[in-house]
JSON list of C-alpha atoms in Angstrom, two decimals:
[
{"chain": "B", "resi": 95, "resn": "UNK", "atom": "CA", "xyz": [-52.01, -14.53, 4.46]},
{"chain": "B", "resi": 96, "resn": "UNK", "atom": "CA", "xyz": [-52.17, -15.94, 7.70]},
{"chain": "B", "resi": 97, "resn": "UNK", "atom": "CA", "xyz": [-50.22, -19.09, 9.81]},
{"chain": "B", "resi": 98, "resn": "UNK", "atom": "CA", "xyz": [-53.16, -20.38, 11.97]},
{"chain": "B", "resi": 99, "resn": "UNK", "atom": "CA", "xyz": [-50.69, -22.28, 14.20]},
{"chain": "B", "resi": 100, "resn": "UNK", "atom": "CA", "xyz": [-49.85, -22.76, 17.88]},
{"chain": "B", "resi": 101, "resn": "UNK", "atom": "CA", "xyz": [-46.73, -21.01, 18.73]},
{"chain": "B", "resi": 102, "resn": "UNK", "atom": "CA", "xyz": [-45.04, -24.19, 19.80]},
{"chain": "B", "resi": 103, "resn": "UNK", "atom": "CA", "xyz": [-45.17, -25.06, 16.08]},
{"chain": "B", "resi": 104, "resn": "UNK", "atom": "CA", "xyz": [-41.36, -25.61, 16.25]},
{"chain": "B", "resi": 105, "resn": "UNK", "atom": "CA", "xyz": [-39.47, -26.46, 13.09]},
{"chain": "B", "resi": 106, "resn": "UNK", "atom": "CA", "xyz": [-42.30, -26.76, 10.46]},
{"chain": "B", "resi": 107, "resn": "UNK", "atom": "CA", "xyz": [-41.51, -24.73, 7.54]},
{"chain": "B", "resi": 108, "resn": "UNK", "atom": "CA", "xyz": [-43.86, -22.95, 4.97]},
{"chain": "B", "resi": 109, "resn": "UNK", "atom": "CA", "xyz": [-43.20, -21.69, 1.93]},
{"chain": "B", "resi": 110, "resn": "UNK", "atom": "CA", "xyz": [-44.92, -19.62, -0.35]},
{"chain": "B", "resi": 111, "resn": "UNK", "atom": "CA", "xyz": [-43.05, -20.08, -3.70]},
{"chain": "B", "resi": 112, "resn": "UNK", "atom": "CA", "xyz": [-43.07, -19.93, -7.25]},
{"chain": "B", "resi": 113, "resn": "UNK", "atom": "CA", "xyz": [-41.42, -23.06, -9.09]},
{"chain": "B", "resi": 114, "resn": "UNK", "atom": "CA", "xyz": [-41.02, -25.11, -12.12]},
{"chain": "B", "resi": 115, "resn": "UNK", "atom": "CA", "xyz": [-39.70, -28.14, -10.78]},
{"chain": "B", "resi": 116, "resn": "UNK", "atom": "CA", "xyz": [-42.38, -30.39, -12.21]},
{"chain": "B", "resi": 117, "resn": "UNK", "atom": "CA", "xyz": [-41.52, -29.38, -15.72]},
{"chain": "B", "resi": 118, "resn": "UNK", "atom": "CA", "xyz": [-37.57, -28.74, -15.40]},
{"chain": "B", "resi": 119, "resn": "UNK", "atom": "CA", "xyz": [-36.25, -31.22, -12.76]},
{"chain": "B", "resi": 120, "resn": "UNK", "atom": "CA", "xyz": [-32.72, -30.89, -13.18]},
{"chain": "B", "resi": 121, "resn": "UNK", "atom": "CA", "xyz": [-32.60, -27.05, -14.03]},
{"chain": "B", "resi": 122, "resn": "UNK", "atom": "CA", "xyz": [-35.44, -25.51, -12.21]},
{"chain": "B", "resi": 123, "resn": "UNK", "atom": "CA", "xyz": [-36.14, -21.88, -11.25]},
{"chain": "B", "resi": 124, "resn": "UNK", "atom": "CA", "xyz": [-37.38, -20.87, -7.70]},
{"chain": "B", "resi": 125, "resn": "UNK", "atom": "CA", "xyz": [-38.51, -17.67, -5.90]},
{"chain": "B", "resi": 126, "resn": "UNK", "atom": "CA", "xyz": [-40.08, -18.30, -2.49]},
{"chain": "B", "resi": 127, "resn": "UNK", "atom": "CA", "xyz": [-40.80, -16.80, 1.12]},
{"chain": "B", "resi": 128, "resn": "UNK", "atom": "CA", "xyz": [-39.94, -19.46, 3.64]},
{"chain": "B", "resi": 129, "resn": "UNK", "atom": "CA", "xyz": [-41.19, -19.07, 7.47]},
{"chain": "B", "resi": 130, "resn": "UNK", "atom": "CA", "xyz": [-38.57, -20.99, 9.38]},
{"chain": "B", "resi": 131, "resn": "UNK", "atom": "CA", "xyz": [-40.71, -22.09, 12.49]},
{"chain": "B", "resi": 132, "resn": "UNK", "atom": "CA", "xyz": [-40.87, -20.40, 16.08]},
{"chain": "B", "resi": 133, "resn": "UNK", "atom": "CA", "xyz": [-39.37, -20.94, 19.36]},
{"chain": "B", "resi": 134, "resn": "UNK", "atom": "CA", "xyz": [-41.87, -19.31, 22.02]},
{"chain": "B", "resi": 135, "resn": "UNK", "atom": "CA", "xyz": [-40.74, -15.95, 23.07]},
{"chain": "B", "resi": 136, "resn": "UNK", "atom": "CA", "xyz": [-38.30, -15.55, 20.27]},
{"chain": "B", "resi": 137, "resn": "UNK", "atom": "CA", "xyz": [-39.07, -13.65, 16.95]},
{"chain": "B", "resi": 138, "resn": "UNK", "atom": "CA", "xyz": [-40.45, -15.43, 13.99]},
{"chain": "B", "resi": 139, "resn": "UNK", "atom": "CA", "xyz": [-37.94, -15.88, 11.08]},
{"chain": "B", "resi": 140, "resn": "UNK", "atom": "CA", "xyz": [-38.61, -15.64, 7.30]},
{"chain": "B", "resi": 141, "resn": "UNK", "atom": "CA", "xyz": [-36.03, -16.57, 4.57]},
{"chain": "B", "resi": 142, "resn": "UNK", "atom": "CA", "xyz": [-36.22, -15.48, 0.80]},
{"chain": "B", "resi": 143, "resn": "UNK", "atom": "CA", "xyz": [-34.57, -17.65, -1.77]},
{"chain": "B", "resi": 144, "resn": "UNK", "atom": "CA", "xyz": [-33.87, -17.21, -5.43]},
{"chain": "B", "resi": 145, "resn": "UNK", "atom": "CA", "xyz": [-32.65, -20.42, -7.78]},
{"chain": "B", "resi": 146, "resn": "UNK", "atom": "CA", "xyz": [-31.99, -19.96, -11.43]},
{"chain": "B", "resi": 147, "resn": "UNK", "atom": "CA", "xyz": [-31.64, -22.55, -13.72]},
{"chain": "B", "resi": 148, "resn": "UNK", "atom": "CA", "xyz": [-30.75, -25.46, -11.02]},
{"chain": "B", "resi": 149, "resn": "UNK", "atom": "CA", "xyz": [-28.26, -23.20, -9.37]},
{"chain": "B", "resi": 150, "resn": "UNK", "atom": "CA", "xyz": [-29.32, -24.57, -5.75]},
{"chain": "B", "resi": 151, "resn": "UNK", "atom": "CA", "xyz": [-25.61, -25.15, -4.89]},
{"chain": "B", "resi": 152, "resn": "UNK", "atom": "CA", "xyz": [-24.91, -21.24, -4.79]},
{"chain": "B", "resi": 153, "resn": "UNK", "atom": "CA", "xyz": [-27.98, -20.56, -2.82]},
{"chain": "B", "resi": 154, "resn": "UNK", "atom": "CA", "xyz": [-28.83, -16.95, -2.96]},
{"chain": "B", "resi": 155, "resn": "UNK", "atom": "CA", "xyz": [-30.53, -16.80, 0.56]},
{"chain": "B", "resi": 156, "resn": "UNK", "atom": "CA", "xyz": [-31.41, -13.93, 3.16]},
{"chain": "B", "resi": 157, "resn": "UNK", "atom": "CA", "xyz": [-33.03, -14.36, 6.41]},
{"chain": "B", "resi": 158, "resn": "UNK", "atom": "CA", "xyz": [-34.89, -11.87, 8.62]},
{"chain": "B", "resi": 159, "resn": "UNK", "atom": "CA", "xyz": [-36.65, -11.25, 11.78]},
{"chain": "B", "resi": 160, "resn": "UNK", "atom": "CA", "xyz": [-40.01, -10.31, 11.47]},
{"chain": "B", "resi": 161, "resn": "UNK", "atom": "CA", "xyz": [-41.68, -7.54, 13.80]},
{"chain": "B", "resi": 162, "resn": "UNK", "atom": "CA", "xyz": [-44.99, -9.43, 14.23]},
{"chain": "B", "resi": 163, "resn": "UNK", "atom": "CA", "xyz": [-46.40, -12.69, 15.01]},
{"chain": "B", "resi": 164, "resn": "UNK", "atom": "CA", "xyz": [-47.64, -14.15, 11.32]},
{"chain": "B", "resi": 165, "resn": "UNK", "atom": "CA", "xyz": [-50.09, -16.31, 12.93]},
{"chain": "B", "resi": 166, "resn": "UNK", "atom": "CA", "xyz": [-52.00, -13.48, 14.97]},
{"chain": "B", "resi": 167, "resn": "UNK", "atom": "CA", "xyz": [-53.25, -12.01, 12.00]},
{"chain": "B", "resi": 168, "resn": "UNK", "atom": "CA", "xyz": [-53.29, -11.62, 7.95]},
{"chain": "B", "resi": 169, "resn": "UNK", "atom": "CA", "xyz": [-50.39, -9.90, 6.41]},
{"chain": "B", "resi": 170, "resn": "UNK", "atom": "CA", "xyz": [-49.60, -9.36, 2.86]},
{"chain": "B", "resi": 171, "resn": "UNK", "atom": "CA", "xyz": [-46.41, -11.12, 1.23]},
{"chain": "B", "resi": 172, "resn": "UNK", "atom": "CA", "xyz": [-45.72, -9.93, -2.54]},
{"chain": "B", "resi": 173, "resn": "UNK", "atom": "CA", "xyz": [-43.03, -10.67, -5.12]},
{"chain": "B", "resi": 174, "resn": "UNK", "atom": "CA", "xyz": [-42.45, -8.79, -8.10]},
{"chain": "B", "resi": 175, "resn": "UNK", "atom": "CA", "xyz": [-40.66, -10.89, -10.80]},
{"chain": "B", "resi": 176, "resn": "UNK", "atom": "CA", "xyz": [-39.62, -9.49, -14.25]},
{"chain": "B", "resi": 177, "resn": "UNK", "atom": "CA", "xyz": [-37.11, -10.03, -16.94]},
{"chain": "B", "resi": 178, "resn": "UNK", "atom": "CA", "xyz": [-34.54, -7.41, -14.83]},
{"chain": "B", "resi": 179, "resn": "UNK", "atom": "CA", "xyz": [-35.33, -7.89, -11.24]},
{"chain": "B", "resi": 180, "resn": "UNK", "atom": "CA", "xyz": [-37.02, -9.50, -8.19]},
{"chain": "B", "resi": 181, "resn": "UNK", "atom": "CA", "xyz": [-38.35, -7.69, -5.28]},
{"chain": "B", "resi": 182, "resn": "UNK", "atom": "CA", "xyz": [-40.09, -9.20, -2.24]},
{"chain": "B", "resi": 183, "resn": "UNK", "atom": "CA", "xyz": [-42.48, -7.13, -0.02]},
{"chain": "B", "resi": 184, "resn": "UNK", "atom": "CA", "xyz": [-43.98, -7.50, 3.18]},
{"chain": "B", "resi": 185, "resn": "UNK", "atom": "CA", "xyz": [-47.00, -5.41, 3.90]},
{"chain": "B", "resi": 186, "resn": "UNK", "atom": "CA", "xyz": [-46.15, -3.09, 0.91]},
{"chain": "B", "resi": 187, "resn": "UNK", "atom": "CA", "xyz": [-42.73, -2.67, 2.23]},
{"chain": "B", "resi": 188, "resn": "UNK", "atom": "CA", "xyz": [-39.83, -3.70, 0.04]},
{"chain": "B", "resi": 189, "resn": "UNK", "atom": "CA", "xyz": [-37.48, -5.96, 2.02]},
{"chain": "B", "resi": 190, "resn": "UNK", "atom": "CA", "xyz": [-35.09, -7.34, -0.95]},
{"chain": "B", "resi": 191, "resn": "UNK", "atom": "CA", "xyz": [-34.30, -6.23, -4.40]},
{"chain": "B", "resi": 192, "resn": "UNK", "atom": "CA", "xyz": [-32.52, -8.64, -6.52]},
{"chain": "B", "resi": 193, "resn": "UNK", "atom": "CA", "xyz": [-31.25, -7.20, -9.96]},
{"chain": "B", "resi": 194, "resn": "UNK", "atom": "CA", "xyz": [-30.48, -9.31, -13.07]},
{"chain": "B", "resi": 195, "resn": "UNK", "atom": "CA", "xyz": [-26.90, -8.96, -13.87]},
{"chain": "B", "resi": 196, "resn": "UNK", "atom": "CA", "xyz": [-24.99, -10.06, -17.05]},
{"chain": "B", "resi": 197, "resn": "UNK", "atom": "CA", "xyz": [-22.63, -12.09, -15.01]},
{"chain": "B", "resi": 198, "resn": "UNK", "atom": "CA", "xyz": [-25.32, -14.59, -13.70]},
{"chain": "B", "resi": 199, "resn": "UNK", "atom": "CA", "xyz": [-25.97, -16.13, -17.12]},
{"chain": "B", "resi": 200, "resn": "UNK", "atom": "CA", "xyz": [-29.05, -18.32, -17.03]},
{"chain": "B", "resi": 201, "resn": "UNK", "atom": "CA", "xyz": [-28.87, -18.46, -13.21]},
{"chain": "B", "resi": 202, "resn": "UNK", "atom": "CA", "xyz": [-31.61, -15.57, -12.93]},
{"chain": "B", "resi": 203, "resn": "UNK", "atom": "CA", "xyz": [-35.11, -17.23, -12.93]},
{"chain": "B", "resi": 204, "resn": "UNK", "atom": "CA", "xyz": [-36.55, -16.85, -16.48]},
{"chain": "B", "resi": 205, "resn": "UNK", "atom": "CA", "xyz": [-38.74, -19.75, -17.36]},
{"chain": "B", "resi": 206, "resn": "UNK", "atom": "CA", "xyz": [-42.44, -20.06, -16.52]},
{"chain": "B", "resi": 207, "resn": "UNK", "atom": "CA", "xyz": [-43.26, -20.98, -13.24]},
{"chain": "B", "resi": 208, "resn": "UNK", "atom": "CA", "xyz": [-46.17, -21.95, -10.91]},
{"chain": "B", "resi": 209, "resn": "UNK", "atom": "CA", "xyz": [-47.52, -20.84, -7.82]},
{"chain": "B", "resi": 210, "resn": "UNK", "atom": "CA", "xyz": [-47.26, -23.07, -4.64]},
{"chain": "B", "resi": 211, "resn": "UNK", "atom": "CA", "xyz": [-48.08, -23.14, -0.84]},
{"chain": "B", "resi": 212, "resn": "UNK", "atom": "CA", "xyz": [-46.23, -25.95, 1.26]},
{"chain": "B", "resi": 213, "resn": "UNK", "atom": "CA", "xyz": [-45.61, -26.99, 4.68]},
{"chain": "B", "resi": 214, "resn": "UNK", "atom": "CA", "xyz": [-42.95, -29.61, 5.53]},
{"chain": "B", "resi": 215, "resn": "UNK", "atom": "CA", "xyz": [-40.58, -30.78, 8.20]},
{"chain": "B", "resi": 216, "resn": "UNK", "atom": "CA", "xyz": [-37.43, -28.78, 8.24]},
{"chain": "B", "resi": 217, "resn": "UNK", "atom": "CA", "xyz": [-36.01, -30.02, 11.77]},
{"chain": "B", "resi": 218, "resn": "UNK", "atom": "CA", "xyz": [-32.92, -30.81, 10.29]},
{"chain": "B", "resi": 219, "resn": "UNK", "atom": "CA", "xyz": [-31.84, -27.15, 9.41]},
{"chain": "B", "resi": 220, "resn": "UNK", "atom": "CA", "xyz": [-34.49, -24.53, 9.82]},
{"chain": "B", "resi": 221, "resn": "UNK", "atom": "CA", "xyz": [-34.04, -23.60, 13.92]},
{"chain": "B", "resi": 222, "resn": "UNK", "atom": "CA", "xyz": [-30.60, -23.54, 15.23]},
{"chain": "B", "resi": 223, "resn": "UNK", "atom": "CA", "xyz": [-29.36, -25.76, 12.93]},
{"chain": "B", "resi": 224, "resn": "UNK", "atom": "CA", "xyz": [-31.48, -28.79, 13.91]},
{"chain": "B", "resi": 225, "resn": "UNK", "atom": "CA", "xyz": [-31.44, -28.27, 17.50]},
{"chain": "B", "resi": 226, "resn": "UNK", "atom": "CA", "xyz": [-35.17, -27.84, 17.93]},
{"chain": "B", "resi": 227, "resn": "UNK", "atom": "CA", "xyz": [-37.57, -30.61, 16.58]},
{"chain": "B", "resi": 228, "resn": "UNK", "atom": "CA", "xyz": [-41.17, -30.64, 15.06]},
{"chain": "B", "resi": 229, "resn": "UNK", "atom": "CA", "xyz": [-43.68, -31.18, 17.99]},
{"chain": "B", "resi": 230, "resn": "UNK", "atom": "CA", "xyz": [-46.19, -33.10, 16.27]},
{"chain": "B", "resi": 231, "resn": "UNK", "atom": "CA", "xyz": [-49.17, -33.02, 19.21]},
{"chain": "B", "resi": 232, "resn": "UNK", "atom": "CA", "xyz": [-49.92, -29.75, 17.77]},
{"chain": "B", "resi": 233, "resn": "UNK", "atom": "CA", "xyz": [-50.83, -30.96, 14.32]},
{"chain": "B", "resi": 234, "resn": "UNK", "atom": "CA", "xyz": [-52.62, -30.25, 12.27]},
{"chain": "B", "resi": 235, "resn": "UNK", "atom": "CA", "xyz": [-50.85, -27.18, 10.72]},
{"chain": "B", "resi": 236, "resn": "UNK", "atom": "CA", "xyz": [-52.96, -24.77, 8.69]},
{"chain": "B", "resi": 237, "resn": "UNK", "atom": "CA", "xyz": [-52.39, -21.59, 6.81]},
{"chain": "B", "resi": 238, "resn": "UNK", "atom": "CA", "xyz": [-54.99, -19.39, 5.33]},
{"chain": "B", "resi": 239, "resn": "UNK", "atom": "CA", "xyz": [-55.25, -16.89, 2.63]},
{"chain": "B", "resi": 240, "resn": "UNK", "atom": "CA", "xyz": [-57.07, -14.04, 1.81]},
{"chain": "B", "resi": 241, "resn": "UNK", "atom": "CA", "xyz": [-57.18, -11.48, -0.90]},
{"chain": "B", "resi": 242, "resn": "UNK", "atom": "CA", "xyz": [-54.97, -13.17, -3.40]},
{"chain": "B", "resi": 243, "resn": "UNK", "atom": "CA", "xyz": [-53.96, -11.54, -6.33]},
{"chain": "B", "resi": 244, "resn": "UNK", "atom": "CA", "xyz": [-52.19, -12.67, -9.38]},
{"chain": "B", "resi": 245, "resn": "UNK", "atom": "CA", "xyz": [-50.57, -10.90, -12.34]},
{"chain": "B", "resi": 246, "resn": "UNK", "atom": "CA", "xyz": [-49.01, -12.34, -15.50]},
{"chain": "B", "resi": 247, "resn": "UNK", "atom": "CA", "xyz": [-49.34, -14.67, -18.67]},
{"chain": "B", "resi": 248, "resn": "UNK", "atom": "CA", "xyz": [-50.92, -18.00, -18.67]},
{"chain": "B", "resi": 249, "resn": "UNK", "atom": "CA", "xyz": [-48.22, -20.46, -20.19]},
{"chain": "B", "resi": 250, "resn": "UNK", "atom": "CA", "xyz": [-49.50, -23.58, -22.23]},
{"chain": "B", "resi": 251, "resn": "UNK", "atom": "CA", "xyz": [-46.76, -26.21, -21.20]},
{"chain": "B", "resi": 252, "resn": "UNK", "atom": "CA", "xyz": [-47.41, -28.29, -24.11]},
{"chain": "B", "resi": 253, "resn": "UNK", "atom": "CA", "xyz": [-47.42, -25.92, -26.90]},
{"chain": "B", "resi": 254, "resn": "UNK", "atom": "CA", "xyz": [-44.78, -24.02, -25.15]},
{"chain": "B", "resi": 255, "resn": "UNK", "atom": "CA", "xyz": [-46.60, -20.53, -25.70]},
{"chain": "B", "resi": 256, "resn": "UNK", "atom": "CA", "xyz": [-47.85, -17.92, -23.65]},
{"chain": "B", "resi": 257, "resn": "UNK", "atom": "CA", "xyz": [-51.10, -16.25, -23.78]},
{"chain": "B", "resi": 258, "resn": "UNK", "atom": "CA", "xyz": [-53.90, -14.56, -21.96]},
{"chain": "B", "resi": 259, "resn": "UNK", "atom": "CA", "xyz": [-52.11, -11.98, -20.18]},
{"chain": "B", "resi": 260, "resn": "UNK", "atom": "CA", "xyz": [-54.16, -9.89, -17.74]},
{"chain": "B", "resi": 261, "resn": "UNK", "atom": "CA", "xyz": [-54.31, -6.08, -18.47]},
{"chain": "B", "resi": 262, "resn": "UNK", "atom": "CA", "xyz": [-52.61, -4.39, -15.52]},
{"chain": "B", "resi": 263, "resn": "UNK", "atom": "CA", "xyz": [-54.04, -1.09, -16.55]},
{"chain": "B", "resi": 264, "resn": "UNK", "atom": "CA", "xyz": [-57.62, -1.88, -15.75]},
{"chain": "B", "resi": 265, "resn": "UNK", "atom": "CA", "xyz": [-56.92, -3.73, -12.69]},
{"chain": "B", "resi": 266, "resn": "UNK", "atom": "CA", "xyz": [-57.52, -2.07, -9.36]},
{"chain": "B", "resi": 267, "resn": "UNK", "atom": "CA", "xyz": [-54.02, -3.22, -7.90]},
{"chain": "B", "resi": 268, "resn": "UNK", "atom": "CA", "xyz": [-51.27, -0.95, -8.87]},
{"chain": "B", "resi": 269, "resn": "UNK", "atom": "CA", "xyz": [-48.29, -3.06, -10.28]},
{"chain": "B", "resi": 270, "resn": "UNK", "atom": "CA", "xyz": [-45.04, -1.51, -9.17]},
{"chain": "B", "resi": 271, "resn": "UNK", "atom": "CA", "xyz": [-41.88, -1.21, -11.91]},
{"chain": "B", "resi": 272, "resn": "UNK", "atom": "CA", "xyz": [-39.25, -0.89, -9.06]},
{"chain": "B", "resi": 273, "resn": "UNK", "atom": "CA", "xyz": [-38.47, 0.71, -5.58]},
{"chain": "B", "resi": 274, "resn": "UNK", "atom": "CA", "xyz": [-39.36, 4.50, -5.25]},
{"chain": "B", "resi": 275, "resn": "UNK", "atom": "CA", "xyz": [-37.10, 6.54, -3.20]},
{"chain": "B", "resi": 276, "resn": "UNK", "atom": "CA", "xyz": [-39.47, 6.81, -0.31]},
{"chain": "B", "resi": 277, "resn": "UNK", "atom": "CA", "xyz": [-39.68, 2.70, -0.46]},
{"chain": "B", "resi": 278, "resn": "UNK", "atom": "CA", "xyz": [-35.75, 2.55, -0.68]},
{"chain": "B", "resi": 279, "resn": "UNK", "atom": "CA", "xyz": [-36.00, 4.62, 2.54]},
{"chain": "B", "resi": 280, "resn": "UNK", "atom": "CA", "xyz": [-38.22, 2.00, 4.10]},
{"chain": "B", "resi": 281, "resn": "UNK", "atom": "CA", "xyz": [-36.39, -0.86, 2.77]},
{"chain": "B", "resi": 282, "resn": "UNK", "atom": "CA", "xyz": [-32.91, 0.40, 4.17]},
{"chain": "B", "resi": 283, "resn": "UNK", "atom": "CA", "xyz": [-34.84, 0.57, 7.55]},
{"chain": "B", "resi": 284, "resn": "UNK", "atom": "CA", "xyz": [-35.94, -2.99, 7.15]},
{"chain": "B", "resi": 285, "resn": "UNK", "atom": "CA", "xyz": [-32.92, -4.62, 6.40]},
{"chain": "B", "resi": 286, "resn": "UNK", "atom": "CA", "xyz": [-31.03, -2.37, 9.09]},
{"chain": "B", "resi": 287, "resn": "UNK", "atom": "CA", "xyz": [-33.24, -3.54, 12.06]},
{"chain": "B", "resi": 288, "resn": "UNK", "atom": "CA", "xyz": [-34.29, -6.94, 10.78]},
{"chain": "B", "resi": 289, "resn": "UNK", "atom": "CA", "xyz": [-32.01, -8.88, 8.61]},
{"chain": "B", "resi": 290, "resn": "UNK", "atom": "CA", "xyz": [-29.74, -11.42, 10.01]},
{"chain": "B", "resi": 291, "resn": "UNK", "atom": "CA", "xyz": [-28.09, -13.18, 6.96]},
{"chain": "B", "resi": 292, "resn": "UNK", "atom": "CA", "xyz": [-27.33, -12.69, 3.52]},
{"chain": "B", "resi": 293, "resn": "UNK", "atom": "CA", "xyz": [-25.52, -14.73, 1.27]},
{"chain": "B", "resi": 294, "resn": "UNK", "atom": "CA", "xyz": [-23.27, -12.08, 0.03]},
{"chain": "B", "resi": 295, "resn": "UNK", "atom": "CA", "xyz": [-21.68, -11.54, 3.27]},
{"chain": "B", "resi": 296, "resn": "UNK", "atom": "CA", "xyz": [-21.11, -15.07, 4.12]},
{"chain": "B", "resi": 297, "resn": "UNK", "atom": "CA", "xyz": [-17.47, -15.56, 4.38]},
{"chain": "B", "resi": 298, "resn": "UNK", "atom": "CA", "xyz": [-17.77, -19.38, 5.24]},
{"chain": "B", "resi": 299, "resn": "UNK", "atom": "CA", "xyz": [-19.60, -20.54, 2.11]},
{"chain": "B", "resi": 300, "resn": "UNK", "atom": "CA", "xyz": [-17.96, -18.07, -0.01]},
{"chain": "B", "resi": 301, "resn": "UNK", "atom": "CA", "xyz": [-14.13, -16.80, 0.09]},
{"chain": "B", "resi": 302, "resn": "UNK", "atom": "CA", "xyz": [-15.47, -14.26, -2.68]},
{"chain": "B", "resi": 303, "resn": "UNK", "atom": "CA", "xyz": [-18.82, -13.04, -3.17]},
{"chain": "B", "resi": 304, "resn": "UNK", "atom": "CA", "xyz": [-20.91, -14.13, -6.14]},
{"chain": "B", "resi": 305, "resn": "UNK", "atom": "CA", "xyz": [-20.52, -11.57, -8.81]},
{"chain": "B", "resi": 306, "resn": "UNK", "atom": "CA", "xyz": [-23.94, -10.11, -8.63]},
{"chain": "B", "resi": 307, "resn": "UNK", "atom": "CA", "xyz": [-23.34, -9.01, -5.02]},
{"chain": "B", "resi": 308, "resn": "UNK", "atom": "CA", "xyz": [-23.00, -5.40, -4.49]},
{"chain": "B", "resi": 309, "resn": "UNK", "atom": "CA", "xyz": [-21.32, -5.00, -0.91]},
{"chain": "B", "resi": 310, "resn": "UNK", "atom": "CA", "xyz": [-22.94, -2.38, 1.40]},
{"chain": "B", "resi": 311, "resn": "UNK", "atom": "CA", "xyz": [-20.22, -1.76, 4.03]},
{"chain": "B", "resi": 312, "resn": "UNK", "atom": "CA", "xyz": [-22.92, -0.78, 6.74]},
{"chain": "B", "resi": 313, "resn": "UNK", "atom": "CA", "xyz": [-24.73, -4.04, 6.02]},
{"chain": "B", "resi": 314, "resn": "UNK", "atom": "CA", "xyz": [-21.44, -5.86, 6.36]},
{"chain": "B", "resi": 315, "resn": "UNK", "atom": "CA", "xyz": [-20.38, -4.75, 9.46]},
{"chain": "B", "resi": 316, "resn": "UNK", "atom": "CA", "xyz": [-23.99, -5.14, 11.32]},
{"chain": "B", "resi": 317, "resn": "UNK", "atom": "CA", "xyz": [-23.73, -8.93, 10.14]},
{"chain": "B", "resi": 318, "resn": "UNK", "atom": "CA", "xyz": [-20.54, -9.12, 11.40]},
{"chain": "B", "resi": 319, "resn": "UNK", "atom": "CA", "xyz": [-21.42, -7.96, 14.86]},
{"chain": "B", "resi": 320, "resn": "UNK", "atom": "CA", "xyz": [-24.61, -10.19, 14.56]},
{"chain": "B", "resi": 321, "resn": "UNK", "atom": "CA", "xyz": [-22.51, -13.24, 13.71]},
{"chain": "B", "resi": 322, "resn": "UNK", "atom": "CA", "xyz": [-18.57, -12.89, 13.83]},
{"chain": "B", "resi": 323, "resn": "UNK", "atom": "CA", "xyz": [-17.86, -16.23, 12.75]},
{"chain": "B", "resi": 324, "resn": "UNK", "atom": "CA", "xyz": [-20.02, -16.11, 9.46]},
{"chain": "B", "resi": 325, "resn": "UNK", "atom": "CA", "xyz": [-19.80, -12.96, 8.50]},
{"chain": "B", "resi": 326, "resn": "UNK", "atom": "CA", "xyz": [-16.23, -11.94, 10.21]},
{"chain": "B", "resi": 327, "resn": "UNK", "atom": "CA", "xyz": [-13.79, -14.51, 8.62]},
{"chain": "B", "resi": 328, "resn": "UNK", "atom": "CA", "xyz": [-10.24, -13.53, 7.17]},
{"chain": "B", "resi": 329, "resn": "UNK", "atom": "CA", "xyz": [-9.34, -11.10, 4.96]},
{"chain": "B", "resi": 330, "resn": "UNK", "atom": "CA", "xyz": [-11.14, -11.44, 1.71]},
{"chain": "B", "resi": 331, "resn": "UNK", "atom": "CA", "xyz": [-8.95, -11.10, -1.51]},
{"chain": "B", "resi": 332, "resn": "UNK", "atom": "CA", "xyz": [-10.82, -9.63, -4.80]},
{"chain": "B", "resi": 333, "resn": "UNK", "atom": "CA", "xyz": [-10.26, -9.26, -8.22]},
{"chain": "B", "resi": 334, "resn": "UNK", "atom": "CA", "xyz": [-10.65, -5.91, -9.99]},
{"chain": "B", "resi": 335, "resn": "UNK", "atom": "CA", "xyz": [-13.97, -6.98, -11.19]},
{"chain": "B", "resi": 336, "resn": "UNK", "atom": "CA", "xyz": [-15.22, -7.30, -7.24]},
{"chain": "B", "resi": 337, "resn": "UNK", "atom": "CA", "xyz": [-13.40, -4.36, -6.06]},
{"chain": "B", "resi": 338, "resn": "UNK", "atom": "CA", "xyz": [-15.18, -2.05, -8.61]},
{"chain": "B", "resi": 339, "resn": "UNK", "atom": "CA", "xyz": [-18.57, -3.62, -7.48]},
{"chain": "B", "resi": 340, "resn": "UNK", "atom": "CA", "xyz": [-17.46, -2.80, -3.99]},
{"chain": "B", "resi": 341, "resn": "UNK", "atom": "CA", "xyz": [-16.53, 0.50, -4.61]},
{"chain": "B", "resi": 342, "resn": "UNK", "atom": "CA", "xyz": [-19.79, 1.27, -6.44]},
{"chain": "B", "resi": 343, "resn": "UNK", "atom": "CA", "xyz": [-21.81, -0.22, -3.38]},
{"chain": "B", "resi": 344, "resn": "UNK", "atom": "CA", "xyz": [-20.20, 2.22, -1.01]},
{"chain": "B", "resi": 345, "resn": "UNK", "atom": "CA", "xyz": [-20.59, 5.33, -3.41]},
{"chain": "B", "resi": 346, "resn": "UNK", "atom": "CA", "xyz": [-24.44, 4.27, -3.55]},
{"chain": "B", "resi": 347, "resn": "UNK", "atom": "CA", "xyz": [-24.90, 4.46, 0.14]},
{"chain": "B", "resi": 348, "resn": "UNK", "atom": "CA", "xyz": [-22.72, 7.73, 0.75]},
{"chain": "B", "resi": 349, "resn": "UNK", "atom": "CA", "xyz": [-25.05, 9.51, -1.45]}
]
């Protein structure tokens, strides 16, 4: 996919998303990439969102700076969605791994979804809290797609049944089942260099992180340096369940 736009685009937000809002208006699921516009001379930013069962009030967003200009050339943006995990990739590098937990209940996306590509005016929030607005003199805004690949099962919205699943064994494209050890190193490197926001560490929105969050102390410290107001609030008070999650996250990173 290539964003074929002038770098003065400003605050138009482009989204590549899976959603079912047309079928489930009040409890829709959504998994998406969002490009949050650009200011000349600054890094492009991309955001990943996960909503399940209409849980938009929780907001499971993460935000990153890109190491390239997405309007210069085509790049590969991929989402692996299974019944137990969601993984986002850029150019084959996993950038986010989201695992389903029992505590999430119906908040994990589980209903059939369609794939959309959208462009909309995000001037009110997408860049510096609405400080910079869209400059419409650079319209039209165009996105081009190449080498589009979709694996899954078709769903009949009337009969409420799935059928015609593609046979991935015969596909020329290898479908990953998770993050390999070598990929995990690349993912950790990406997050260390480029992640600028994660809802799990947002102490303004959440006095206690949502149950599915596994706190990585190194990520927490890096984000605190990046934005001490959002990520460096007062001391958190955790119950035992959150304390165990935090401890398990620490051990995983010590290995």
